[in-house]
Short mmCIF file of C-alpha atoms in Angstrom, two decimals:
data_model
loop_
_atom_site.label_atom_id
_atom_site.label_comp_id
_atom_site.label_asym_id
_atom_site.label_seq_id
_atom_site.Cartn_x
_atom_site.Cartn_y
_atom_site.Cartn_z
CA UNK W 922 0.00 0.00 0.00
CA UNK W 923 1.13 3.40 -0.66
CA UNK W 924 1.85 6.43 1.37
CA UNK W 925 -1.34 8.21 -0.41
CA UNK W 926 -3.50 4.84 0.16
CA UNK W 927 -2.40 4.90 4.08
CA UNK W 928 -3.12 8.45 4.59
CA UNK W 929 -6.25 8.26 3.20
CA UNK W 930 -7.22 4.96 5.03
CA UNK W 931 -5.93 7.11 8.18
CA UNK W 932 -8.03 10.15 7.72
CA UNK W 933 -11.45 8.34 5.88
CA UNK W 934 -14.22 10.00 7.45
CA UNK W 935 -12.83 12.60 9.74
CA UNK W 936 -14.96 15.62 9.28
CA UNK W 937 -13.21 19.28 9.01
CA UNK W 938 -12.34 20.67 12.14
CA UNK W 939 -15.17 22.90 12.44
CA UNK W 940 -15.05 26.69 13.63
CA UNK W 941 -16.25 26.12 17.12
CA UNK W 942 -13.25 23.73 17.83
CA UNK W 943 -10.79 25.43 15.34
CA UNK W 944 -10.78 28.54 17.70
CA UNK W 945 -8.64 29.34 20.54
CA UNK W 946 -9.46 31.97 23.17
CA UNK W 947 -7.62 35.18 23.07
CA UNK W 948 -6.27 34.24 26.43
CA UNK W 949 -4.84 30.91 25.57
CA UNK W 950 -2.60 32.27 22.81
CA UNK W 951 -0.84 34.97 24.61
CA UNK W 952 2.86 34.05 25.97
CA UNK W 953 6.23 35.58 26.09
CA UNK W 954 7.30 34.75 22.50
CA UNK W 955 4.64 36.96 21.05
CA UNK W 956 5.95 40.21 22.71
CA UNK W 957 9.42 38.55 22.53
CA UNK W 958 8.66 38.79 19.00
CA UNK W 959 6.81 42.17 18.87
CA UNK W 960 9.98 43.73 20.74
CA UNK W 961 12.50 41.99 18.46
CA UNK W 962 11.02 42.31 14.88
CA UNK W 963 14.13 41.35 12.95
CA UNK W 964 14.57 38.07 14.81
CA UNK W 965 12.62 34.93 13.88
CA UNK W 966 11.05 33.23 16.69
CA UNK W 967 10.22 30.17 14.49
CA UNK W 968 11.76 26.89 15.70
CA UNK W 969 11.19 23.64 13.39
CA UNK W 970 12.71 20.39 12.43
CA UNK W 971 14.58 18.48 9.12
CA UNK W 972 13.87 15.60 8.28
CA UNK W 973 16.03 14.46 5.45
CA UNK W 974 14.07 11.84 3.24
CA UNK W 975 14.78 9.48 0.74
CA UNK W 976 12.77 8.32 -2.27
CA UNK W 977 11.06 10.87 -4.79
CA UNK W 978 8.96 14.02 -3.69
CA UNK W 979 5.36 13.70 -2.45
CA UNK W 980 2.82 15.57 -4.59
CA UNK W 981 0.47 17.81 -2.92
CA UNK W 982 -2.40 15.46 -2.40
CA UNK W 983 0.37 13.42 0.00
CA UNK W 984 1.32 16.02 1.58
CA UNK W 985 -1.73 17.56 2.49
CA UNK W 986 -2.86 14.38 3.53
CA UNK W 987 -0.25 13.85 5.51
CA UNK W 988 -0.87 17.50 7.33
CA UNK W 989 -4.53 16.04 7.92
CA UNK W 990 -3.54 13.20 9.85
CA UNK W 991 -1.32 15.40 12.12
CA UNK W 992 -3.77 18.20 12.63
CA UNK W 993 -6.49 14.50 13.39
CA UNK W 994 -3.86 13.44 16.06
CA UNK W 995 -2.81 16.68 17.76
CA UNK W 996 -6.40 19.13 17.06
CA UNK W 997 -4.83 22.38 18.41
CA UNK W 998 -2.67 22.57 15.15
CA UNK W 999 -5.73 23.90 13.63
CA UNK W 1000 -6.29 26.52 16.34
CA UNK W 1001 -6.25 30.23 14.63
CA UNK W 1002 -4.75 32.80 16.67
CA UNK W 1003 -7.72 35.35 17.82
CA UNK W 1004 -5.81 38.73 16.05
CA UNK W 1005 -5.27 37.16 12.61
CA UNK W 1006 -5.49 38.22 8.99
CA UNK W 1007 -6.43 36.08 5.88
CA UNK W 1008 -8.72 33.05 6.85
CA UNK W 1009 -11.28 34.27 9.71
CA UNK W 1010 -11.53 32.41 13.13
CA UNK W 1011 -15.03 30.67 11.72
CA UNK W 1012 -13.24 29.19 8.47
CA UNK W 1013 -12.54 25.36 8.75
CA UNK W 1014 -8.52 24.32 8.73
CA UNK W 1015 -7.68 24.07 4.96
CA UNK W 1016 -4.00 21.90 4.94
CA UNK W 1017 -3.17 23.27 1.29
CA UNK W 1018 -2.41 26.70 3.69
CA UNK W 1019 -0.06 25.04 5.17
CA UNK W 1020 1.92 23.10 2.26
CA UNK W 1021 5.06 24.58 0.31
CA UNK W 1022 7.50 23.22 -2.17
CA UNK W 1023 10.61 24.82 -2.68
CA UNK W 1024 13.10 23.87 -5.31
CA UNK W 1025 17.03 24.27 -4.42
CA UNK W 1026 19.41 24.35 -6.82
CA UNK W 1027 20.35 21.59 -8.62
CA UNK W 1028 23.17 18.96 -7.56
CA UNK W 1029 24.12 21.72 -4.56
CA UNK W 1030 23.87 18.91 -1.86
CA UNK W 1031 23.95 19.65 1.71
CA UNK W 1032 25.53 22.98 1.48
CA UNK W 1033 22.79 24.26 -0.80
CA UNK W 1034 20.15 22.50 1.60
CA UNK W 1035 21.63 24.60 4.85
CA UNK W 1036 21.33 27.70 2.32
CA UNK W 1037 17.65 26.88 1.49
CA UNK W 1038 17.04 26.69 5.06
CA UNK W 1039 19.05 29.96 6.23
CA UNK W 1040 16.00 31.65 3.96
CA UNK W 1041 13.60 29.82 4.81
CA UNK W 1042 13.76 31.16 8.83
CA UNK W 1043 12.90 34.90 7.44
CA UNK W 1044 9.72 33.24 5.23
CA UNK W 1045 6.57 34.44 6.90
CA UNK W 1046 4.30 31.68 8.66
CA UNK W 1047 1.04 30.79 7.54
CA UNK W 1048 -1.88 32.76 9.72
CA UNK W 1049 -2.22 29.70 11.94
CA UNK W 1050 1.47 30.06 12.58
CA UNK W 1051 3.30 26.33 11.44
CA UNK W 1052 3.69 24.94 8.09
CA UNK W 1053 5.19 22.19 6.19
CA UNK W 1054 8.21 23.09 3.65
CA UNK W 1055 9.63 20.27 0.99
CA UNK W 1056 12.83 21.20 -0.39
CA UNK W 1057 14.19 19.18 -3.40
CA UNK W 1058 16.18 19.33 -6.07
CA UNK W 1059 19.54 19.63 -4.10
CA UNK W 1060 20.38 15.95 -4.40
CA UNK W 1061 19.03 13.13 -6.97
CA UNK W 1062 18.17 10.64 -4.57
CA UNK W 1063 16.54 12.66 -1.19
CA UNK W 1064 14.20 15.75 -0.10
CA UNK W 1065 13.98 17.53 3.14
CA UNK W 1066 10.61 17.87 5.14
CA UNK W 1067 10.66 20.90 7.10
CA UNK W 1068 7.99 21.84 9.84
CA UNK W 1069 8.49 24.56 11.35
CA UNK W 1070 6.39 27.41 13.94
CA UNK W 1071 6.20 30.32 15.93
CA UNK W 1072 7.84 29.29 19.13
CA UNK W 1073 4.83 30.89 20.97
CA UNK W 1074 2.71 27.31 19.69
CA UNK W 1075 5.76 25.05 19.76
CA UNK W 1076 8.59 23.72 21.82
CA UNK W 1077 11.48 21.24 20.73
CA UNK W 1078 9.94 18.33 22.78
CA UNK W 1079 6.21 19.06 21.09
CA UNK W 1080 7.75 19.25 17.54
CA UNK W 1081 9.36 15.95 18.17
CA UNK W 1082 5.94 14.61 19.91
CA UNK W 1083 4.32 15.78 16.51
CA UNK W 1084 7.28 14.17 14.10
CA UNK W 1085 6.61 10.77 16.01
CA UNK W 1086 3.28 10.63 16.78
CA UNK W 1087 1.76 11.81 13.09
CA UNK W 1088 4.37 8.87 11.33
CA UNK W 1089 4.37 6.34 14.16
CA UNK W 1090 0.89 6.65 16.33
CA UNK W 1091 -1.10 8.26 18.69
CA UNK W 1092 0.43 11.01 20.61
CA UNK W 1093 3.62 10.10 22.06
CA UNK W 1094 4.43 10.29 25.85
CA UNK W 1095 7.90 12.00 26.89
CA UNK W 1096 10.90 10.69 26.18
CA UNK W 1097 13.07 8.13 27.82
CA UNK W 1098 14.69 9.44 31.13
CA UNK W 1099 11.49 12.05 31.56
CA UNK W 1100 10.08 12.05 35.23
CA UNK W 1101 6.79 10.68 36.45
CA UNK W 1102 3.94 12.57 35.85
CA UNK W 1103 3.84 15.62 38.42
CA UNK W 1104 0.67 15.38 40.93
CA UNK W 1105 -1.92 17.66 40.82
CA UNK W 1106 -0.89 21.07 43.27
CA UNK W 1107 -2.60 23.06 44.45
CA UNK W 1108 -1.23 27.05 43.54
CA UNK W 1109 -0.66 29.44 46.05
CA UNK W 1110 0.81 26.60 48.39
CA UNK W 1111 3.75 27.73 51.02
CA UNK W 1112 5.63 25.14 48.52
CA UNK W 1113 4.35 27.03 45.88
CA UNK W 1114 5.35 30.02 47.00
CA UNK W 1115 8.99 28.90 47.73
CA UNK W 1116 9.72 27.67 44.38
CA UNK W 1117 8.25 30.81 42.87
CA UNK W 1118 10.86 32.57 45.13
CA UNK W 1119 13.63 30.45 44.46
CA UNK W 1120 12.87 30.97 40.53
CA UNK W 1121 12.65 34.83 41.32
CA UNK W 1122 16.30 34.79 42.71
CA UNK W 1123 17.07 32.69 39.68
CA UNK W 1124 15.70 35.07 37.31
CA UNK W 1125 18.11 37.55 39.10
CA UNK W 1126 21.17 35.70 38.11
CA UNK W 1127 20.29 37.06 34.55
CA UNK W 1128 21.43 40.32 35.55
CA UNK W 1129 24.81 39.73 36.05
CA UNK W 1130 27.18 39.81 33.27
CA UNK W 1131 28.46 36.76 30.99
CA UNK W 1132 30.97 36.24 28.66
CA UNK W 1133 30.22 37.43 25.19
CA UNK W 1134 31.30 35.57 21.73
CA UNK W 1135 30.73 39.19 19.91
CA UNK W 1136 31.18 42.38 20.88
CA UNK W 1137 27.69 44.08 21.69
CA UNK W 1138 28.55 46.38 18.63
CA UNK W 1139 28.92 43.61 16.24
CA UNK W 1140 26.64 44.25 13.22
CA UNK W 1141 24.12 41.27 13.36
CA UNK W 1142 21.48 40.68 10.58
CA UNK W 1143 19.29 38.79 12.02
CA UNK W 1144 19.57 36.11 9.06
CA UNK W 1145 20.24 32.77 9.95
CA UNK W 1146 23.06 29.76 8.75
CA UNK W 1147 23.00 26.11 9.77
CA UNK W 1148 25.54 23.35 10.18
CA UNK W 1149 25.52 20.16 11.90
CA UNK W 1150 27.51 16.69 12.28
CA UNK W 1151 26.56 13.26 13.84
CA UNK W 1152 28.37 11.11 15.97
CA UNK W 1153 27.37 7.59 17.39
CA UNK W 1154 24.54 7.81 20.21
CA UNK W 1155 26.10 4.09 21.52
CA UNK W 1156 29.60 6.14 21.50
CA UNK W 1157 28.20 9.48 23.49
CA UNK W 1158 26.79 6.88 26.17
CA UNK W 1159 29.56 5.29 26.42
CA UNK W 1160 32.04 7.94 26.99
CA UNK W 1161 29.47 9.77 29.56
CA UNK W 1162 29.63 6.71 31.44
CA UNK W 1163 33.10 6.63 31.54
CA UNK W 1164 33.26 9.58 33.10
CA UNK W 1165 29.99 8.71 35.30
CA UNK W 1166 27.79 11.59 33.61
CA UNK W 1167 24.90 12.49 31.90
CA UNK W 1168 25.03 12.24 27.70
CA UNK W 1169 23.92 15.89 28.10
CA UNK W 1170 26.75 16.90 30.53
CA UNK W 1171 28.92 15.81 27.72
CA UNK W 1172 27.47 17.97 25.25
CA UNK W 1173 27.66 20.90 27.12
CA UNK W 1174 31.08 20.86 27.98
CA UNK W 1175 31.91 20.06 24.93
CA UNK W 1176 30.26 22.68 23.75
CA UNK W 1177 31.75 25.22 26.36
CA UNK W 1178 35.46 24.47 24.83
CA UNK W 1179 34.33 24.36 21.30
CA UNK W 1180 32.70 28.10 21.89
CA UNK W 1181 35.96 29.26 23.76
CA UNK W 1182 38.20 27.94 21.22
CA UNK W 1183 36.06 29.22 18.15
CA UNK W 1184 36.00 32.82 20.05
CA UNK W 1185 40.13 32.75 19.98
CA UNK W 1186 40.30 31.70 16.58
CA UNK W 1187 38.38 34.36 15.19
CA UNK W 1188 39.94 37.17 17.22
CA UNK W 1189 37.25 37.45 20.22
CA UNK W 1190 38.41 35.92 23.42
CA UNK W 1191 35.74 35.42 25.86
CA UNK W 1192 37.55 37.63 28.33
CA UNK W 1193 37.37 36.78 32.37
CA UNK W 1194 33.60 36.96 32.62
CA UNK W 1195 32.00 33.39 33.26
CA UNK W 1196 30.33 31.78 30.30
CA UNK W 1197 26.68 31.09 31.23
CA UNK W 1198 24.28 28.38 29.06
CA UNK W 1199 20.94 28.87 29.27
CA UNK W 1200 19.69 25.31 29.03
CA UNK W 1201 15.75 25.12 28.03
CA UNK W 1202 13.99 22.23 30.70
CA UNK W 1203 11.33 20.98 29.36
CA UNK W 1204 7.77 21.11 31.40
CA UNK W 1205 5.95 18.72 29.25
CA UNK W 1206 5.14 15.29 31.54
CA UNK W 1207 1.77 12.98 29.93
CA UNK W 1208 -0.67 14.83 30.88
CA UNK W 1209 -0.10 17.73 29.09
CA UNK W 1210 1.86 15.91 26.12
CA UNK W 1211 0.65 17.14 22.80
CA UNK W 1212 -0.35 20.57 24.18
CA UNK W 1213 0.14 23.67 22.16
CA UNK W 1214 2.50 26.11 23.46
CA UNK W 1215 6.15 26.53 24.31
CA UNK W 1216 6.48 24.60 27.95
CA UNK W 1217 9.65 24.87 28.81
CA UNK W 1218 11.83 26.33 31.79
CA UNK W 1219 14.98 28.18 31.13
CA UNK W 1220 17.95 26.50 33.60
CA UNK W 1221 21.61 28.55 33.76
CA UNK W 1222 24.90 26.51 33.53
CA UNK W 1223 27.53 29.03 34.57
CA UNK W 1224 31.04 27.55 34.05
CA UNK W 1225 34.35 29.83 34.68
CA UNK W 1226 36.11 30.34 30.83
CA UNK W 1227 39.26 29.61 32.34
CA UNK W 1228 38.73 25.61 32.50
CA UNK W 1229 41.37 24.54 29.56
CA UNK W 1230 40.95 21.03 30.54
CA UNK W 1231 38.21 18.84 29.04
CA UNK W 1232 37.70 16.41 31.90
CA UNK W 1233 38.13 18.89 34.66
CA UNK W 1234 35.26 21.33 33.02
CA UNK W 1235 33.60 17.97 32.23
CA UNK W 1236 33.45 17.10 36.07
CA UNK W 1237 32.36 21.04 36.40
CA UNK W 1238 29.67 20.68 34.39
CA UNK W 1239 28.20 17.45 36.38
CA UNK W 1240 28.23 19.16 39.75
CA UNK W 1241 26.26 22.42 37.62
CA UNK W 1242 23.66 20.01 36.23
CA UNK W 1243 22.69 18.25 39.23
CA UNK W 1244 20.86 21.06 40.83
CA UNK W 1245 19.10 21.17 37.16
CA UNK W 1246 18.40 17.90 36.93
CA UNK W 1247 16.79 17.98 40.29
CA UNK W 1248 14.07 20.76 39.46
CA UNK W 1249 12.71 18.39 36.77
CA UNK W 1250 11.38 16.36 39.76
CA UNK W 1251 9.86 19.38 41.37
CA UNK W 1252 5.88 19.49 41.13
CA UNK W 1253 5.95 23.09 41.32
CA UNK W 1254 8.64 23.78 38.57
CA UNK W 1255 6.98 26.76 36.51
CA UNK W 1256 5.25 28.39 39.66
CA UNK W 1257 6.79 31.84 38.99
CA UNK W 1258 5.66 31.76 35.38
CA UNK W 1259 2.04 30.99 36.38
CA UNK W 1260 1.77 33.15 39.68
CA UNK W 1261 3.31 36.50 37.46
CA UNK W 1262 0.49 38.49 35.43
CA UNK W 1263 1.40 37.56 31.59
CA UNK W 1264 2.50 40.92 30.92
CA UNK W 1265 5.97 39.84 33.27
CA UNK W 1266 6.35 37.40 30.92
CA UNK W 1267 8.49 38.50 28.27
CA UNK W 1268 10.79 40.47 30.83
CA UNK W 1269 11.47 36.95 32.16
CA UNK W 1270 12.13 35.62 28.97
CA UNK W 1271 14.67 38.76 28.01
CA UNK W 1272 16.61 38.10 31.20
CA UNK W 1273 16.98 34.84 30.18
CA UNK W 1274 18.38 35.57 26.96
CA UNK W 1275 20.02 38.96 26.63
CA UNK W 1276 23.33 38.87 25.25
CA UNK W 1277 24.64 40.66 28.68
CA UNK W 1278 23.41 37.85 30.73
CA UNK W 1279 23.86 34.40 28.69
CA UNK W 1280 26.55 33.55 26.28
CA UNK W 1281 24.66 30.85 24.12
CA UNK W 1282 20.87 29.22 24.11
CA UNK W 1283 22.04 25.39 24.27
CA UNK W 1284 19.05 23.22 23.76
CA UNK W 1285 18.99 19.32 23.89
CA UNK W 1286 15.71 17.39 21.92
CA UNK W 1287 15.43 13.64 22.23
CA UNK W 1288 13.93 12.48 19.26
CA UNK W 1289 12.74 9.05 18.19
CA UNK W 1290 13.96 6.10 18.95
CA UNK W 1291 13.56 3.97 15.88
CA UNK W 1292 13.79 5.00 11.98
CA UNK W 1293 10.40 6.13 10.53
CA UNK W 1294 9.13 5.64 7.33
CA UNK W 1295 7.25 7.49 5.03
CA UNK W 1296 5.09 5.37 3.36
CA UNK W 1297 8.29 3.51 1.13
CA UNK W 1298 10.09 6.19 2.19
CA UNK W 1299 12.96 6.19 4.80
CA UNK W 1300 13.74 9.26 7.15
CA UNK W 1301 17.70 8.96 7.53
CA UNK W 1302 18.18 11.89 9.62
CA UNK W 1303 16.35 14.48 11.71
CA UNK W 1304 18.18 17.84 12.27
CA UNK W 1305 16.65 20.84 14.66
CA UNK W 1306 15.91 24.26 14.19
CA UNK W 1307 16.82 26.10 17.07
CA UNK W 1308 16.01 29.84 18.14
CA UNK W 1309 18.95 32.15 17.43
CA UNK W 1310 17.60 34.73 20.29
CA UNK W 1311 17.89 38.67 19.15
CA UNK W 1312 21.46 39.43 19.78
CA UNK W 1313 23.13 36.38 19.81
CA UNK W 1314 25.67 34.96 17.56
CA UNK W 1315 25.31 31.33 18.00
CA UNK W 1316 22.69 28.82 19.58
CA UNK W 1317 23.23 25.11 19.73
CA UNK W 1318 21.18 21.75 20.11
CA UNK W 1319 21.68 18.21 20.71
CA UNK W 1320 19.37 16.15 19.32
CA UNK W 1321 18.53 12.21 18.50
CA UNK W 1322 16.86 10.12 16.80
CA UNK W 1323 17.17 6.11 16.03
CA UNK W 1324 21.01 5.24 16.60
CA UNK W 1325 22.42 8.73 15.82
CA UNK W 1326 22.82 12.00 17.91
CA UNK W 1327 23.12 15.53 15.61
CA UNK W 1328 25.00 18.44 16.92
CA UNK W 1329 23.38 21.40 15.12
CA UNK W 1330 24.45 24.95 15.31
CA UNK W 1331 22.56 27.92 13.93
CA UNK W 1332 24.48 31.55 13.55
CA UNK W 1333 24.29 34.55 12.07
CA UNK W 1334 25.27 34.86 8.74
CA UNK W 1335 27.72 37.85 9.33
CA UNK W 1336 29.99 36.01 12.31
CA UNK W 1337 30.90 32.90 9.92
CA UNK W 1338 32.54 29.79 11.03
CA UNK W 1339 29.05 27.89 11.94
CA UNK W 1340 30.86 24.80 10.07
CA UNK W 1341 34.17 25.27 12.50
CA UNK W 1342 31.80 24.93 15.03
CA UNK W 1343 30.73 21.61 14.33
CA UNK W 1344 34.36 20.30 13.92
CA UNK W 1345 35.52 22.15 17.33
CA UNK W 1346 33.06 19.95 19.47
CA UNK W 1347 33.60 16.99 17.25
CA UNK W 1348 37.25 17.50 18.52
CA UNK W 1349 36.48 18.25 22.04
CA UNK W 1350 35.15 15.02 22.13
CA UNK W 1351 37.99 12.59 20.76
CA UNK W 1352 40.01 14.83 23.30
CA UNK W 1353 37.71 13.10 26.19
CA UNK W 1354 37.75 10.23 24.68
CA UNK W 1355 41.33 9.80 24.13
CA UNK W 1356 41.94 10.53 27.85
CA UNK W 1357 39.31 7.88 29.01
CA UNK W 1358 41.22 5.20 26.71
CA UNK W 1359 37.89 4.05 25.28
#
């Protein structure tokens, strides 16, 4: 059977998603990301996901089927926000809005596939904010599937929810290593309370100063470049539990000497300030998996630039993560988020990001844990698109799916070196390799 025969067995005799349940309330669409956005015009706030395909392009029928089956599983994708243009708030969801084909230039490979998607970040988004974009025509034998969103509707872990669920099943629960499901709080709690505080004095930590990889006069456009490499997942495990850490304690400090020794080769030392990560945590647990919206809770990694040696800022970064790893486990993570009026959002979300206050957004998405298919089609890789805040030069995720791990940078296009990058952390880890004898 093909992919158009099981998409259409999938979504036989669904009914359009009708204008009553197509319609969010004003109040559920506001968040931080929309006035993050409104303050920040020339930065995209879109965040998506690659998936590099093999076979020959879908038509449109297939595609829009496919979008039908993934706005069947997860309903809120055809939500219209209350203020937009175009299609009113009582038209049904229409998937041909959301469907775009883009050809890149012939026989350009990879490098004209990161190009493709360094313009796709400044396209505009359809009015319910998330699309589908096939590029083809770069290589003879594979496409790309991009879906991408305004980071006010999605987070990393609900794009990968989406990718899985829509080609494998039903809604997916969190990933391996996720805690239990939180119990039901009450708010306004004395516990409550205390981990509001304790997130207020967080927050604080934003103010103080962190090292910068540009100078806060360096002209950046806003436009966007990509790179990426893949390593083993089997040979990240193995070296974190060498060392007796976490696979994402690895890719942090790797990433801290790959950013320190990028900065020196291009002339911009990181100085004596500390370098701080601000490391996204996600909120998401299975009762609230699927969910529209950006749930996610932003957790500092300061680390002194002055650690030269891998293992040493290695062990650094384990004692920094515990504390991290230990809010995940709190029922009352988020409280100062909810307890604030929304309006205190975005000044939350501009500590956490400012230039002056964090050195580079480092994300980690765990993706799925098999290959998908679609239809005769394999999916050989999946690749992030992460959120280059306004300011920044760089941004970087970890992400996985079946048996390989990506390391994807995103930069702006005036800094260079996103490639060099990639092969600094790539070295940073042979270095701790070498020096656990594995």
């Amino acid at each position: 059977m093909g992919l158009r025969d099981v998409l259409r067995q999938a979504t036989a005799g669904r009914d359009p998603v009708s204008p009553a349940r197509g319609q969010a309330g004003a109040r559920a669409w506001t968040g931080a990301f929309f006035d993050y956005a409104a303050a920040h015009p020339d930065t995209s706030v879109t965040v998506g996901g690659v998936s590099r395909i093999t076979g020959d392009v879908p038509d449109h029928e297939e595609l829009c089927l496919l979008v039908d089956l993934a706005v069947a599983r997860y309903p809120e994708l055809a939500e219209s926000p209350p203020s937009g243009s175009g299609r009113g708030a009582g038209v049904p969801f229409a998937a041909e809005d959301h469907v775009f084909r883009q050809r890149v230039a012939a026989g350009t490979g990879l490098d004209g596939l990161r190009a493709a998607l360094g313009d796709l970040a400044a396209a505009p988004l359809p009015e319910r904010l998330w699309g589908v974009w096939v590029l083809h025509g770069y290589s003879p034998d594979e496409f790309a599937a991009v879906l991408r969103g305004h980071h006010a509707h999605f987070d990393g872990m609900l794009l990968s929810e989406i990718f899985r669920g829509t080609l494998s099943g039903p809604a997916a629960s969190p990933g391996e290593g996720a805690p239990p499901p939180r119990s039901t709080t009450r708010r306004g709690t004395a516990a409550e309370l205390a981990t509001a505080t304790r997130e207020g004095i967080h927050a604080m930590g934003g103010l103080r100063r962190a090292a910068r990889l540009v100078p806060h006069t360096f002209p950046l456009t806003g436009r966007l470049r990509y790179a990426w490499g893949s390593v083993e997942l089997s040979r990240l495990r193995k070296i974190a539990s060498a060392y007796g850490v976490t696979p994402n304690d690895l890719y942090l400090s790797a990433l801290a000497g790959a950013l320190k020794n990028w900065a020196g080769e291009h002339g911009r030392p990181l100085g004596r300030q500390p370098m701080r990560m601000m490391v996204p945590v996600t909120l998401r647990r299975r009762d609230n998996a699927g969910k529209r919206g950006s749930s996610v809770l932003g957790a500092a990694v300061r680390l002194p630039v002055d650690l030269d040696d891998p293992v040493e800022r290695l062990e650094y970064v384990k004692a920094r993560t515990h504390k991290v790893r230990s809010s995940l486990f709190n029922p009352h993570a988020g409280a100062l988020g909810r307890m604030l009026p929304d309006r205190f959002g975005r000044w939350l979300l501009e500590l956490d990001l400012h230039p002056r206050s964090t050195t580079v957004l480092a994300s980690y998405v765990p993706g799925p844990a098999k290959r998908l298919c679609l239809g005769d089609r394999v999916i050989t890789d999946a690749i992030p698109l992460n959120l280059l805040p306004a300011g920044h030069a760089v941004a970087a995720c970890l992400s996985s799916y079946a048996a390989t791990a990506q390391i994807c940078f995103v930069t702006d296009e005036t800094v260079g070196g996103c490639d060099g990058l990639v092969r600094l952390w790539m070295r940073e880890l042979d270095e701790v390799t070498a020096r656990a004898g594995l």
